[in-house]
Coordinates of C-alpha atoms in Angstrom, one line a residue:
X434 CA -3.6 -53.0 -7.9
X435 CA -5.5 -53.4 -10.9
X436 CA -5.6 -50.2 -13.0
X437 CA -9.5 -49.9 -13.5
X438 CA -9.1 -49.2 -9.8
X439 CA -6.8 -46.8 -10.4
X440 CA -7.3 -43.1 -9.2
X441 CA -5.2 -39.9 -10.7
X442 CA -4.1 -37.8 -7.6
X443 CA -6.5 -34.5 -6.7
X444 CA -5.8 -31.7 -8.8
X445 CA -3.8 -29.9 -5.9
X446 CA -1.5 -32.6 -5.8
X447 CA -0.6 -32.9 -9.4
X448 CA 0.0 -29.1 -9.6
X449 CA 1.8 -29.2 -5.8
X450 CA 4.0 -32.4 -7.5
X451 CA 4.7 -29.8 -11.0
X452 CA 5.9 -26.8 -8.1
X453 CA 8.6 -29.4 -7.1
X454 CA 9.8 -29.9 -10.7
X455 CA 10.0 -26.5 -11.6
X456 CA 12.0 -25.8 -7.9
X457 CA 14.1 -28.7 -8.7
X458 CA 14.9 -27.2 -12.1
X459 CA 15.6 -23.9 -10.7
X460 CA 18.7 -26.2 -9.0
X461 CA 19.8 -27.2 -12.6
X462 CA 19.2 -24.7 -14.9
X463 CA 21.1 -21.8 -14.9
X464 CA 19.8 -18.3 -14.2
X465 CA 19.4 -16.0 -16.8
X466 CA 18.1 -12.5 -18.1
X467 CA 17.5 -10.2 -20.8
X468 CA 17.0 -6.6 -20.4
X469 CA 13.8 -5.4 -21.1
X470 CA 12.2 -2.0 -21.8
X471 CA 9.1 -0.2 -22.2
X472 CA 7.6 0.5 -25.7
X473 CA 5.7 3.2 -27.0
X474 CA 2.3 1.3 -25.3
X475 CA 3.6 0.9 -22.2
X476 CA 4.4 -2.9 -22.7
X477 CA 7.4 -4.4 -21.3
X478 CA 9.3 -6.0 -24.1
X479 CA 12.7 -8.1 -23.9
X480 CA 15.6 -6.2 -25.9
X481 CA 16.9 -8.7 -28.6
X482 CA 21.3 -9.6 -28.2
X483 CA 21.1 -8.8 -24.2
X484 CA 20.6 -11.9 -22.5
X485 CA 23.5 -12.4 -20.3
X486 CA 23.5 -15.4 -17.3
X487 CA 23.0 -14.1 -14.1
X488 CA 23.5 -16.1 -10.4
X489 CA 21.4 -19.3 -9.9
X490 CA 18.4 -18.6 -7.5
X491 CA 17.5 -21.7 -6.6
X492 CA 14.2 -22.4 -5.1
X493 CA 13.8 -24.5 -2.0
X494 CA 11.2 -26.1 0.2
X495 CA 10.3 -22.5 2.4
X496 CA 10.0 -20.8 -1.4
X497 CA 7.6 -24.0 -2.3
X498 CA 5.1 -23.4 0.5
X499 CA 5.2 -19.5 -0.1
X500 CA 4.2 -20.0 -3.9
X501 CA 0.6 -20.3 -3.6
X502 CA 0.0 -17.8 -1.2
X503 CA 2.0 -15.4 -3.9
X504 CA -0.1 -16.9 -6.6
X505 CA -3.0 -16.5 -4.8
X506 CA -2.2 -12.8 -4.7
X507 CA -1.4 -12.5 -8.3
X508 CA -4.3 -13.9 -9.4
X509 CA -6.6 -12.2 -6.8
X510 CA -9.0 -11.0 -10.2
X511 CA -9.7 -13.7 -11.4
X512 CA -10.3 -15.7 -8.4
X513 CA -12.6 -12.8 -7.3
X514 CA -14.4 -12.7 -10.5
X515 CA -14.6 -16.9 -9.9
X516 CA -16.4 -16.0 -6.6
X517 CA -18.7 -13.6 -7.8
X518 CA -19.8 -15.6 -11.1
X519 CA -20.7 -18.5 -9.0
X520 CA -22.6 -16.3 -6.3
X521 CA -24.3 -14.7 -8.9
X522 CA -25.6 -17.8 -10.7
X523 CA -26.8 -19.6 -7.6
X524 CA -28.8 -16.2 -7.6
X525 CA -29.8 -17.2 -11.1
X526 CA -30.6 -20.9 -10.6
X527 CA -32.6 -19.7 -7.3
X528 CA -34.8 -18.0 -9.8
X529 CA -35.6 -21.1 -12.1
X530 CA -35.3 -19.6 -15.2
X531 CA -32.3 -22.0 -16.1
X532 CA -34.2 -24.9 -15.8
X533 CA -37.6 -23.3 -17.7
X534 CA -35.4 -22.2 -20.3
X535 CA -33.3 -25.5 -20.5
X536 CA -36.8 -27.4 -20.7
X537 CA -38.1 -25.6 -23.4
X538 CA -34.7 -25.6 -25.4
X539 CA -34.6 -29.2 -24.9
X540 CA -37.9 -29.8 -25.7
X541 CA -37.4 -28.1 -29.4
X542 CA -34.2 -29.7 -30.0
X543 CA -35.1 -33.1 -28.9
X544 CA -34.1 -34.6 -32.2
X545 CA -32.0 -32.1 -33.5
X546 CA -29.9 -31.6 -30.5
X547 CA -26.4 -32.0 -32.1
X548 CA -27.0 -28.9 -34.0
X549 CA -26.5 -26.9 -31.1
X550 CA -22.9 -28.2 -30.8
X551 CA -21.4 -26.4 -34.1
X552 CA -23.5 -23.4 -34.1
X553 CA -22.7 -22.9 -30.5
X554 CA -18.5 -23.6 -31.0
X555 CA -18.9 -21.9 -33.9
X556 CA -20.3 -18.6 -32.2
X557 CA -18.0 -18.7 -29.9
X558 CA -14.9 -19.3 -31.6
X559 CA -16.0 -16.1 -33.8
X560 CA -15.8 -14.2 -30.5
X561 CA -12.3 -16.1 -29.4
X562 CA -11.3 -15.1 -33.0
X563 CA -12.3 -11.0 -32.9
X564 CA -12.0 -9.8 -29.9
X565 CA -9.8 -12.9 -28.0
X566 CA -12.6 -14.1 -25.8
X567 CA -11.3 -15.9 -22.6
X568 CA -12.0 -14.8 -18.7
X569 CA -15.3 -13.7 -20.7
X570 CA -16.1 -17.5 -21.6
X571 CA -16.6 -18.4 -17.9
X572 CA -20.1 -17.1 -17.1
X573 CA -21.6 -19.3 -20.1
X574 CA -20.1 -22.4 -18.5
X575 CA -22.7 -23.1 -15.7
X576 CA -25.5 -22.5 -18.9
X577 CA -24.4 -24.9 -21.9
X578 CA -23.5 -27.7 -18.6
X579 CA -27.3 -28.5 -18.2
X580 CA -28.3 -27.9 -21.7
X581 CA -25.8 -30.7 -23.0
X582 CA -27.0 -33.1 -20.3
X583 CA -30.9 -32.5 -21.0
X584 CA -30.1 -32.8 -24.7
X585 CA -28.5 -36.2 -23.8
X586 CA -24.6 -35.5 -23.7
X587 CA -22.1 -34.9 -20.6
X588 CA -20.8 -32.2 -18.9
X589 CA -17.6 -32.2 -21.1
X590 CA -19.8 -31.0 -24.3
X591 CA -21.1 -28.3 -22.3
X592 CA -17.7 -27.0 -21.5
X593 CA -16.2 -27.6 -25.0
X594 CA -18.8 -25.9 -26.7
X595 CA -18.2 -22.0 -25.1
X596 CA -14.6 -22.9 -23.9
X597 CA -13.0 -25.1 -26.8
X598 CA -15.1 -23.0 -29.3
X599 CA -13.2 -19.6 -27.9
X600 CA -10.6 -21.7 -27.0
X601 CA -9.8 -22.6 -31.1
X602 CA -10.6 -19.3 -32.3
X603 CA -8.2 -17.7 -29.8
X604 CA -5.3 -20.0 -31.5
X605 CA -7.6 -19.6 -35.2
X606 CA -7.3 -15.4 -34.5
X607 CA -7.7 -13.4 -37.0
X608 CA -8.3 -9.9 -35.5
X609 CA -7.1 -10.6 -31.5
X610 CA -5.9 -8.0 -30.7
X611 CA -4.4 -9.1 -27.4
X612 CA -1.8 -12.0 -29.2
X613 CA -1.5 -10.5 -32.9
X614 CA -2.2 -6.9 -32.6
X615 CA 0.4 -6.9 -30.2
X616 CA 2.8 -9.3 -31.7
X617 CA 2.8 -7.8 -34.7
X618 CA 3.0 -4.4 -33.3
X619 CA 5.9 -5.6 -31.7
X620 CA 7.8 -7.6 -35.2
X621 CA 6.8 -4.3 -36.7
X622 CA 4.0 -5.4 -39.2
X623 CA 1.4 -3.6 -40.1
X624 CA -1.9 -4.6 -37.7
X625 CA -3.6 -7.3 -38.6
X626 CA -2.1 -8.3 -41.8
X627 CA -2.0 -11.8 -43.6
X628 CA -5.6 -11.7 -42.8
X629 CA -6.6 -14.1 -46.0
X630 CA -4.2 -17.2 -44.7
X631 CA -5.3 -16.6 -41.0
X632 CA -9.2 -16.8 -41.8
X633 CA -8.0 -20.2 -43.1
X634 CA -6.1 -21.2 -39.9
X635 CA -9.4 -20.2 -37.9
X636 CA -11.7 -22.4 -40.3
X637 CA -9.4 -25.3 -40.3
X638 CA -8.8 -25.4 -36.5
X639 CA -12.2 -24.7 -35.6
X640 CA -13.4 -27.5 -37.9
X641 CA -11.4 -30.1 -36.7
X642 CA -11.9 -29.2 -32.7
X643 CA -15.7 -28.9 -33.7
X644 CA -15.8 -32.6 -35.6
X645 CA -14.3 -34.4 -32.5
X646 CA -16.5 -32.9 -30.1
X647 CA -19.1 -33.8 -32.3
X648 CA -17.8 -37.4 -32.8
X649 CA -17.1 -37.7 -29.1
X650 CA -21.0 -36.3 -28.5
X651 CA -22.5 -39.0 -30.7
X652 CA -20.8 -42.2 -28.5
X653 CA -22.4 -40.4 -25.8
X654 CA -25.5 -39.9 -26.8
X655 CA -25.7 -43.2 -28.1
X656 CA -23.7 -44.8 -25.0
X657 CA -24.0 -42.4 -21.9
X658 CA -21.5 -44.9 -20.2
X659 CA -18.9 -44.1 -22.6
X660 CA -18.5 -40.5 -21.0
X661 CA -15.6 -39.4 -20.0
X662 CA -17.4 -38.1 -16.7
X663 CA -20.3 -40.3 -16.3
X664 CA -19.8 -41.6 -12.9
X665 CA -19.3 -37.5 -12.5
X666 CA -22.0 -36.4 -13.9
X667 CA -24.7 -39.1 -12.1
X668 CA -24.6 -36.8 -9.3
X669 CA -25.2 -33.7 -10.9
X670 CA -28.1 -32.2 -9.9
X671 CA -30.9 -32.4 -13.9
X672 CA -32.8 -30.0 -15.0
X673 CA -36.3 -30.8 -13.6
X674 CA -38.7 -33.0 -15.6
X675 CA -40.5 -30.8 -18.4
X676 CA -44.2 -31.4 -16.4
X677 CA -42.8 -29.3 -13.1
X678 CA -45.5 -26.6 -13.2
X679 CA -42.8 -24.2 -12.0
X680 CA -40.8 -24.4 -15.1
X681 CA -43.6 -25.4 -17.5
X682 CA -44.1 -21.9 -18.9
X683 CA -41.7 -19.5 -19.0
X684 CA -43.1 -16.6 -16.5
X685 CA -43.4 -13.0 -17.3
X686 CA -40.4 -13.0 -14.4
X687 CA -38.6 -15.2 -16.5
X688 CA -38.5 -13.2 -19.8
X689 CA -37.5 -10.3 -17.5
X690 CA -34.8 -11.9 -16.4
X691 CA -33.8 -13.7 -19.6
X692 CA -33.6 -9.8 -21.0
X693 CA -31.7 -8.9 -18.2
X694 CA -28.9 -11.4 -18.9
X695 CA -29.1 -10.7 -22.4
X696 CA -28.7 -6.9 -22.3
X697 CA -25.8 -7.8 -19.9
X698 CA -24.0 -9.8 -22.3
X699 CA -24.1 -6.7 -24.9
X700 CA -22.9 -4.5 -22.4
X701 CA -19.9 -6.9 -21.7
X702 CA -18.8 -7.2 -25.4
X703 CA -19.2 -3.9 -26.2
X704 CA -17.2 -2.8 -23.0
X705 CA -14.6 -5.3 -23.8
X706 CA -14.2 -4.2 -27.8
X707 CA -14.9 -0.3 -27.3
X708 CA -13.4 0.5 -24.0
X709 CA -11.1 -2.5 -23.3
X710 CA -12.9 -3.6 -19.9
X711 CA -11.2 -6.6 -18.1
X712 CA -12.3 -8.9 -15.3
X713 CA -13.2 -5.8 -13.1
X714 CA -15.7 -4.5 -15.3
X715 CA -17.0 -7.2 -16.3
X716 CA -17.2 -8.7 -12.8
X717 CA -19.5 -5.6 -12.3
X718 CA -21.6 -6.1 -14.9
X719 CA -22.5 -9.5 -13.6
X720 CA -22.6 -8.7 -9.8
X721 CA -25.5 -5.8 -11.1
X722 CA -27.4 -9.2 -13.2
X723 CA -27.6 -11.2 -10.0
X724 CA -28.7 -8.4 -8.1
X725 CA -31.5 -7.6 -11.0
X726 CA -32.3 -10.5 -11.1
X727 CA -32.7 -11.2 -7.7
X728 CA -35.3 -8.5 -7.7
X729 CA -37.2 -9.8 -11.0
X730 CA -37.3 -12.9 -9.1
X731 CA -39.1 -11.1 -6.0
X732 CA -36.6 -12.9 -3.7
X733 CA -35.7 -11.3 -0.1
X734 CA -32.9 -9.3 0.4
X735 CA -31.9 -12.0 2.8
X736 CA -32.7 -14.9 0.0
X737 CA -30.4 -12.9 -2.3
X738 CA -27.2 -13.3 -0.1
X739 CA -27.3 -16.5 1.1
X740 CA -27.9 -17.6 -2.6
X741 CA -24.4 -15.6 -3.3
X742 CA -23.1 -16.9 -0.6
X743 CA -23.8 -20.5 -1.0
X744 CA -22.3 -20.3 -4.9
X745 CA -19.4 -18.7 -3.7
X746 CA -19.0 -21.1 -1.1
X747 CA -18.9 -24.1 -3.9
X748 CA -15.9 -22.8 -6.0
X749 CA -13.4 -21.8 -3.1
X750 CA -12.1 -25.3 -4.4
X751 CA -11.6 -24.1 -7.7
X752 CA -10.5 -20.5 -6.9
X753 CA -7.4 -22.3 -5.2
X754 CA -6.8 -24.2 -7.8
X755 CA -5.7 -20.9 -9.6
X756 CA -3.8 -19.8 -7.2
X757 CA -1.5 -23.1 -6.7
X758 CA -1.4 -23.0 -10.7
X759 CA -0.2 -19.2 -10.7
X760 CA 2.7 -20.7 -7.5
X761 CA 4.2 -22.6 -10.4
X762 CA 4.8 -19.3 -12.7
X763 CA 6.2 -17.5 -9.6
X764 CA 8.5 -20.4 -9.4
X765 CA 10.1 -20.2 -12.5
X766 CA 10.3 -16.3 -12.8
X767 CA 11.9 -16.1 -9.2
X768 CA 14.1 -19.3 -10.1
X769 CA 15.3 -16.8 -13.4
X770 CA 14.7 -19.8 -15.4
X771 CA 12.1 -18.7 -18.0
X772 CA 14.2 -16.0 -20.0
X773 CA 17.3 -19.2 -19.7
X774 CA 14.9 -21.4 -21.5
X775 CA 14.3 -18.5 -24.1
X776 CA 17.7 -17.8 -25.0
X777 CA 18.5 -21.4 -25.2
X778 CA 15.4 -22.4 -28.0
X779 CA 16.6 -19.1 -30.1
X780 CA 20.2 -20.7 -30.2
X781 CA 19.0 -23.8 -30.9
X782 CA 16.9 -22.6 -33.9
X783 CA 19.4 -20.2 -35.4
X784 CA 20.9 -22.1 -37.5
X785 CA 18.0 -24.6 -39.2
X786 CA 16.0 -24.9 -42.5
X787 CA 13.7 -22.3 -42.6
X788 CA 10.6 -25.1 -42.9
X789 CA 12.3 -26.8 -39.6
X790 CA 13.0 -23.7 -37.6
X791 CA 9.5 -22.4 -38.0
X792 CA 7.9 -25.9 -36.9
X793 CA 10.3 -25.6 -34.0
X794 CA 8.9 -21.6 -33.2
X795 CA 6.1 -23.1 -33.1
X796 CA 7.4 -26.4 -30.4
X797 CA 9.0 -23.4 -28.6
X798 CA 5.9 -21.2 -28.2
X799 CA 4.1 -24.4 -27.5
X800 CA 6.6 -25.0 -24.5
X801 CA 6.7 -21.8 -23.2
X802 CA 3.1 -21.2 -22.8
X803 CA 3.6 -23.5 -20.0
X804 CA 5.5 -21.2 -18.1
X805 CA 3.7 -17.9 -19.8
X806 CA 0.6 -18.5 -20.4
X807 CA -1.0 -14.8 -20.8
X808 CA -0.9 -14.4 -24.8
X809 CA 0.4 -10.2 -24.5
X810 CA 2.9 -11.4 -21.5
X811 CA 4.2 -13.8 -24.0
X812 CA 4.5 -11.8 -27.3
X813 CA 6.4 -8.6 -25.2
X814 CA 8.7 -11.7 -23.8
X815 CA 9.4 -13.9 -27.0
X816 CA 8.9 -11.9 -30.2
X817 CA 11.4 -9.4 -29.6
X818 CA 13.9 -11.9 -29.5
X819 CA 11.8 -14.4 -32.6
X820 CA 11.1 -11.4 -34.8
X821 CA 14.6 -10.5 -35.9
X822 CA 15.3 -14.4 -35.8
X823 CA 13.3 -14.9 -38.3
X824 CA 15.2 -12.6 -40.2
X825 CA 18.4 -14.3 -40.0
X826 CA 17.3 -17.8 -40.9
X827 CA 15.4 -17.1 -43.9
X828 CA 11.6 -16.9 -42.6
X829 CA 9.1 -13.9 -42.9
X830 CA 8.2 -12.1 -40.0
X831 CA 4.3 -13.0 -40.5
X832 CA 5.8 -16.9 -40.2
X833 CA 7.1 -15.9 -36.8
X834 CA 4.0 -14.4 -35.5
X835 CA 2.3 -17.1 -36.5
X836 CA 4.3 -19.7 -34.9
X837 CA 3.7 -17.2 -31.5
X838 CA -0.1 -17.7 -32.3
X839 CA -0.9 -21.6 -32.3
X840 CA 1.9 -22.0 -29.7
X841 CA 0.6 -20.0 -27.7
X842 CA -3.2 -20.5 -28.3
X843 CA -3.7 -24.7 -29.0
X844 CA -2.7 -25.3 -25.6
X845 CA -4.6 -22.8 -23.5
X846 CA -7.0 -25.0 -23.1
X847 CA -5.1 -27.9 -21.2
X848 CA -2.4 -26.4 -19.3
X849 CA -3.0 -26.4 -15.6
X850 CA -0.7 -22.6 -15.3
X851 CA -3.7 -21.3 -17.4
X852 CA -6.1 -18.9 -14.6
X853 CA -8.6 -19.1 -17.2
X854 CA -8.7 -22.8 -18.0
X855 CA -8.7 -23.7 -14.1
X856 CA -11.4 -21.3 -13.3
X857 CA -13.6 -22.8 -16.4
X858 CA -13.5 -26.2 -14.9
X859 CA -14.0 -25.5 -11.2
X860 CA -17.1 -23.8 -13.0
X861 CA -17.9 -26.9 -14.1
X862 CA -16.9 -29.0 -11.2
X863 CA -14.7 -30.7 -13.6
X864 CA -11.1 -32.3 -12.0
X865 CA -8.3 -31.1 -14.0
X866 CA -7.0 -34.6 -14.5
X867 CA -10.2 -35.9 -16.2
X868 CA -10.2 -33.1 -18.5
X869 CA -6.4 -33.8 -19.2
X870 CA -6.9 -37.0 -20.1
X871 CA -9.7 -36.6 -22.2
X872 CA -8.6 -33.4 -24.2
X873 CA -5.3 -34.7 -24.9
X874 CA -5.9 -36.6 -28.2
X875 CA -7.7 -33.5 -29.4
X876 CA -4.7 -32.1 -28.2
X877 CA -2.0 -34.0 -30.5
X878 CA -4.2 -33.6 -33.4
X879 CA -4.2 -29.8 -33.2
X880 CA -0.6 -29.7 -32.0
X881 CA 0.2 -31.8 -35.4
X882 CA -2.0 -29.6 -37.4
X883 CA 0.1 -26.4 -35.9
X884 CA 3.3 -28.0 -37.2
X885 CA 1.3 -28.7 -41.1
X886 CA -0.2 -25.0 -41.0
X887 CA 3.1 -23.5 -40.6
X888 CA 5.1 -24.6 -43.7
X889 CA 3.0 -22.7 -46.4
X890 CA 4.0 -19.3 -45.2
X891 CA 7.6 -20.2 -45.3
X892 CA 7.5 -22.2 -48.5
X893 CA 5.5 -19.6 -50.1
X894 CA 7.3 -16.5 -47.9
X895 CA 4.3 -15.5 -46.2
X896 CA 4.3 -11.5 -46.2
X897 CA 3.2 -8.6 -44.4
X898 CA 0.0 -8.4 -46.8

C-alpha cells in the first residue's frame, strides 16, 4: 500500500487500541497506593512516605467493554454541556447572524486578516492565564471556525486561536487558581507567588504557540492545499457570499442577538471568577442565549427545537468520544496503577542534580497528565508527594510547582484522556488523529521550552516571593 493512501484508524479505535495498553499494563505493573486525606478545602490530597504496594487488579476483556459506559457516566457534564452547546448554536446559525457578522468581519479585515490571529490567542490566553479558562473555551469554537476560513485560513486556525490561546496561558498561568492556587496551597506557599518569573513563562509560551500558528496560517493562506485539513474542510458548509441580501446588513434582530451573546459571555466570566460556576452554570447560561435568541429571531417554538435538536444530533459522535477517552482513566485507577507510577518517578528523582531532577518533574508531570489530566486532581495527587521532594534534593518549592504547571498544562491540548480537548474538536468536527499529527511539532517545541524554562529557578533558587 503506498502511504499517501494511507488512513489513521477512527478516533474510537485509536482510543479503544490505548484501553488495551493501559489493561495490559494493569497485568504488569504492580498495584499500588498511598493514603490520602482531606485538607482544610475539602481536597483529597495523597499523604507523602505512605505508599505501600497493594494486590494487582488486573483488568481484563469484560472490564474493557465496561470502561466506556463508566466513562461515559463520569463525564456525563461535560458531554451534556457538549449537547447543549451544539443545540444551542444550530439555534444561532438558524438565525443568520454568524454568517452577517462573519461577512462584515471579513469584509474589514480582508487585507489585514492575520491580525486577528495574535490579538485573538492573545485574548484568550489572558483568560487561560487568570482565571484557567478551559470547558469555557468550547462555545467560541463553532465562531472563530468560519471566521478563519472566510479570512482565507482552515479550520485548524479557528480552533488554535480560542483553544491553543487558553490552552498556552493555562500552562503560561500566572493567577489560575485551579493548578497554582491550589498547588501552592498544597507545597505551602503563599498564593500566587513568583508572579514576576511566571508573567515571563506566560509571554514566552504564548509567543512561541502564537508565531507558529501564525507561520502555519501564512502557507495556508498562500497555499490552501497545504492545510492540514483541506480535503476536510472542502465540505464544510462557507459563510454565504457577502451580496446574500439576508446577511448584507446586519438587522436590528441581529444586533439584538449579538447583545444577547455578548451580555452572556459577561455573565459567564463573572460567574466563573466571583462565584466559581462550572459546566452547570454555565451550560445554563447558554441554554437561556439559544432560547433568547430564538425569540429575537422570531422563530417558532417548533423551529426552536428541531434547530436544538438537529445540533445535538451532530456531536453525539464527539460526546462519545469523551466518554471512551474518560474509559482509559477508569482503567488505570481500577488497575491501581496510577499512584505505582507515582511512587516510582519520586524514587527515581530522589537522588539527582537539582537542574536534572527538576527537568525530570517536569517529564513526570508531563507523563502523568496522561493518566490525570484535571490540573486540581493532579496537584492533590502529585504535589504532596513532589513538594517535600523538592526539599530533599536541593530545589525550591516554587521550582516544583512549576514543573506541576507546564507538565501539566503544554499537553492539555493533545492528549486524547483530556474531556475538554475531545469535546473542542468534535466542536469543530475535527478527527483527533489529524489534530495529533499536526500539533505535535508545536508540541516538541513547547515540551523542549518546558525543560529550558525550568533551570533558572533552580540555578537561581527560585523563592516563594
Amino acid at each position: 500500500m503506498r502511504l499517501s493512501k494511507f488512513k489513521l484508524p477512527h478516533t474510537l479505535v485509536l482510543i479503544s487500541a490505548i484501553m488495551v495498553v493501559v489493561a495490559a499494563l494493569t497485568w504488569i505493573i504492580p498495584g499500588g497506593r498511598y493514603e490520602r486525606r482531606q485538607d482544610q478545602d475539602g481536597r483529597e490530597v495523597v499523604e507523602e512516605g505512605t505508599f505501600s504496594f497493594v494486590d494487582r487488579k488486573p483488568q481484563g476483556l469484560f472490564a474493557v467493554l465496561k470502561a466506556p459506559l463508566i466513562g461515559i457516566r463520569q463525564t456525563a457534564d461535560i458531554i451534556g454541556f457538549i449537547l447543549i452547546i451544539g443545540g444551542v448554536f444550530a439555534i444561532i446559525h438558524k438565525s443568520r447572524v454568524i454568517d452577517a457578522a462573519i461577512v462584515r468581519v471579513a469584509a474589514r479585515l480582508r487585507h489585514r486578516g492575520m491580525v486577528v490571529i495574535p490579538a485573538g490567542m492573545l485574548l484568550f490566553s489572558v483568560f487561560g492565564a487568570i482565571f484557567g479558562m478551559s470547558e469555557e473555551v468550547i462555545p467560541f469554537v463553532p465562531i472563530f471556525i468560519p471566521l478563519a476560513l472566510a479570512l482565507g485560513y482552515d479550520s485548524i486556525v479557528g480552533v488554535c486561536i480560542p483553544f491553543l490561546g487558553a490552552g498556552l496561558g493555562f500552562a503560561g498561568a500566572m493567577l489560575n487558581p485551579f493548578t497554582i492556587g491550589i498547588a501552592q496551597g498544597i507545597s505551602g506557599l503563599p498564593l500566587f507567588s513568583g508572579i514576576g518569573y511566571r508573567i515571563f513563562v506566560w509571554l514566552v509560551s504564548t509567543g512561541v504557540g502564537t508565531a507558529m500558528v501564525m507561520y502555519y496560517a501564512a502557507k495556508v493562506k498562500r497555499r490552501p492545499e497545504a492545510s492540514s485539513v483541506y480535503a476536510l474542510d472542502r465540505d464544510r458548509p462557507r459563510v454565504v457570499a457577502e451580496g446574500d441580501p439576508e446577511v448584507a446588513t446586519l438587522t436590528a434582530s441581529h444586533k439584538l442577538i449579538i447583545g444577547l451573546f455578548g451580555v452572556a459571555i459577561i455573565v459567564m466570566i463573572l460567574g466563573v471568577m466571583k462565584f466559581h460556576w462550572f459546566i452547570p452554570e454555565i451550560a445554563a447560561v447558554f441554554l437561556g442565549l439559544g432560547i433568547a435568541t430564538g425569540i429575537a429571531a422570531r422563530l417558532s417554538v417548533n423551529t426552536i427545537a428541531e434547530s436544538f435538536v438537529a445540533g445535538a444530533r451532530d456531536l453525539v459522535g464527539a460526546a462519545l468520544v469523551v466518554g471512551f477517552a474518560r474509559a482509559i482513566l477508569v482503567l488505570a485507577s481500577d488497575g491501581h496503577i496510577v499512584d505505582t507510577m507515582m511512587y516510582a518517578i519520586s524514587r527515581a528523582i530522589a537522588h539527582l542534580h537539582p537542574v536534572l531532577a527538576a527537568q525530570l518533574m517536569y517529564v513526570a508531570q508531563t507523563v502523568l497528565n496522561f493518566f490525570v489530566p484535571s490540573g486540581s486532581g493532579k496537584a492533590a495527587l502529585t504535589m504532596p508527594i513532589m513538594a517535600p521532594l523538592a526539599d530533599l534534593i536541593g530545589i525550591t518549592r516554587q521550582t516544583a510547582v512549576l514543573a506541576y504547571q507546564l507538565g501539566d498544562g503544554y499537553t492539555n491540548m493533545i492528549i486524547p484522556t483530556s474531556g475538554v480537548t475531545m469535546a473542542v474538536l468534535g466542536m469543530a468536527k475535527i478527527p483527533w488523529e489529524q489534530w495529533a499529527r499536526w500539533l505535535l511539532p508545536i508540541e516538541i517545541v513547547l515540551f523542549v521550552l518546558g525543560l529550558l524554562l525550568v533551570i533558572p529557578p533552580v540555578l537561581f533558587k527560585w523563592g516563594p516571593f
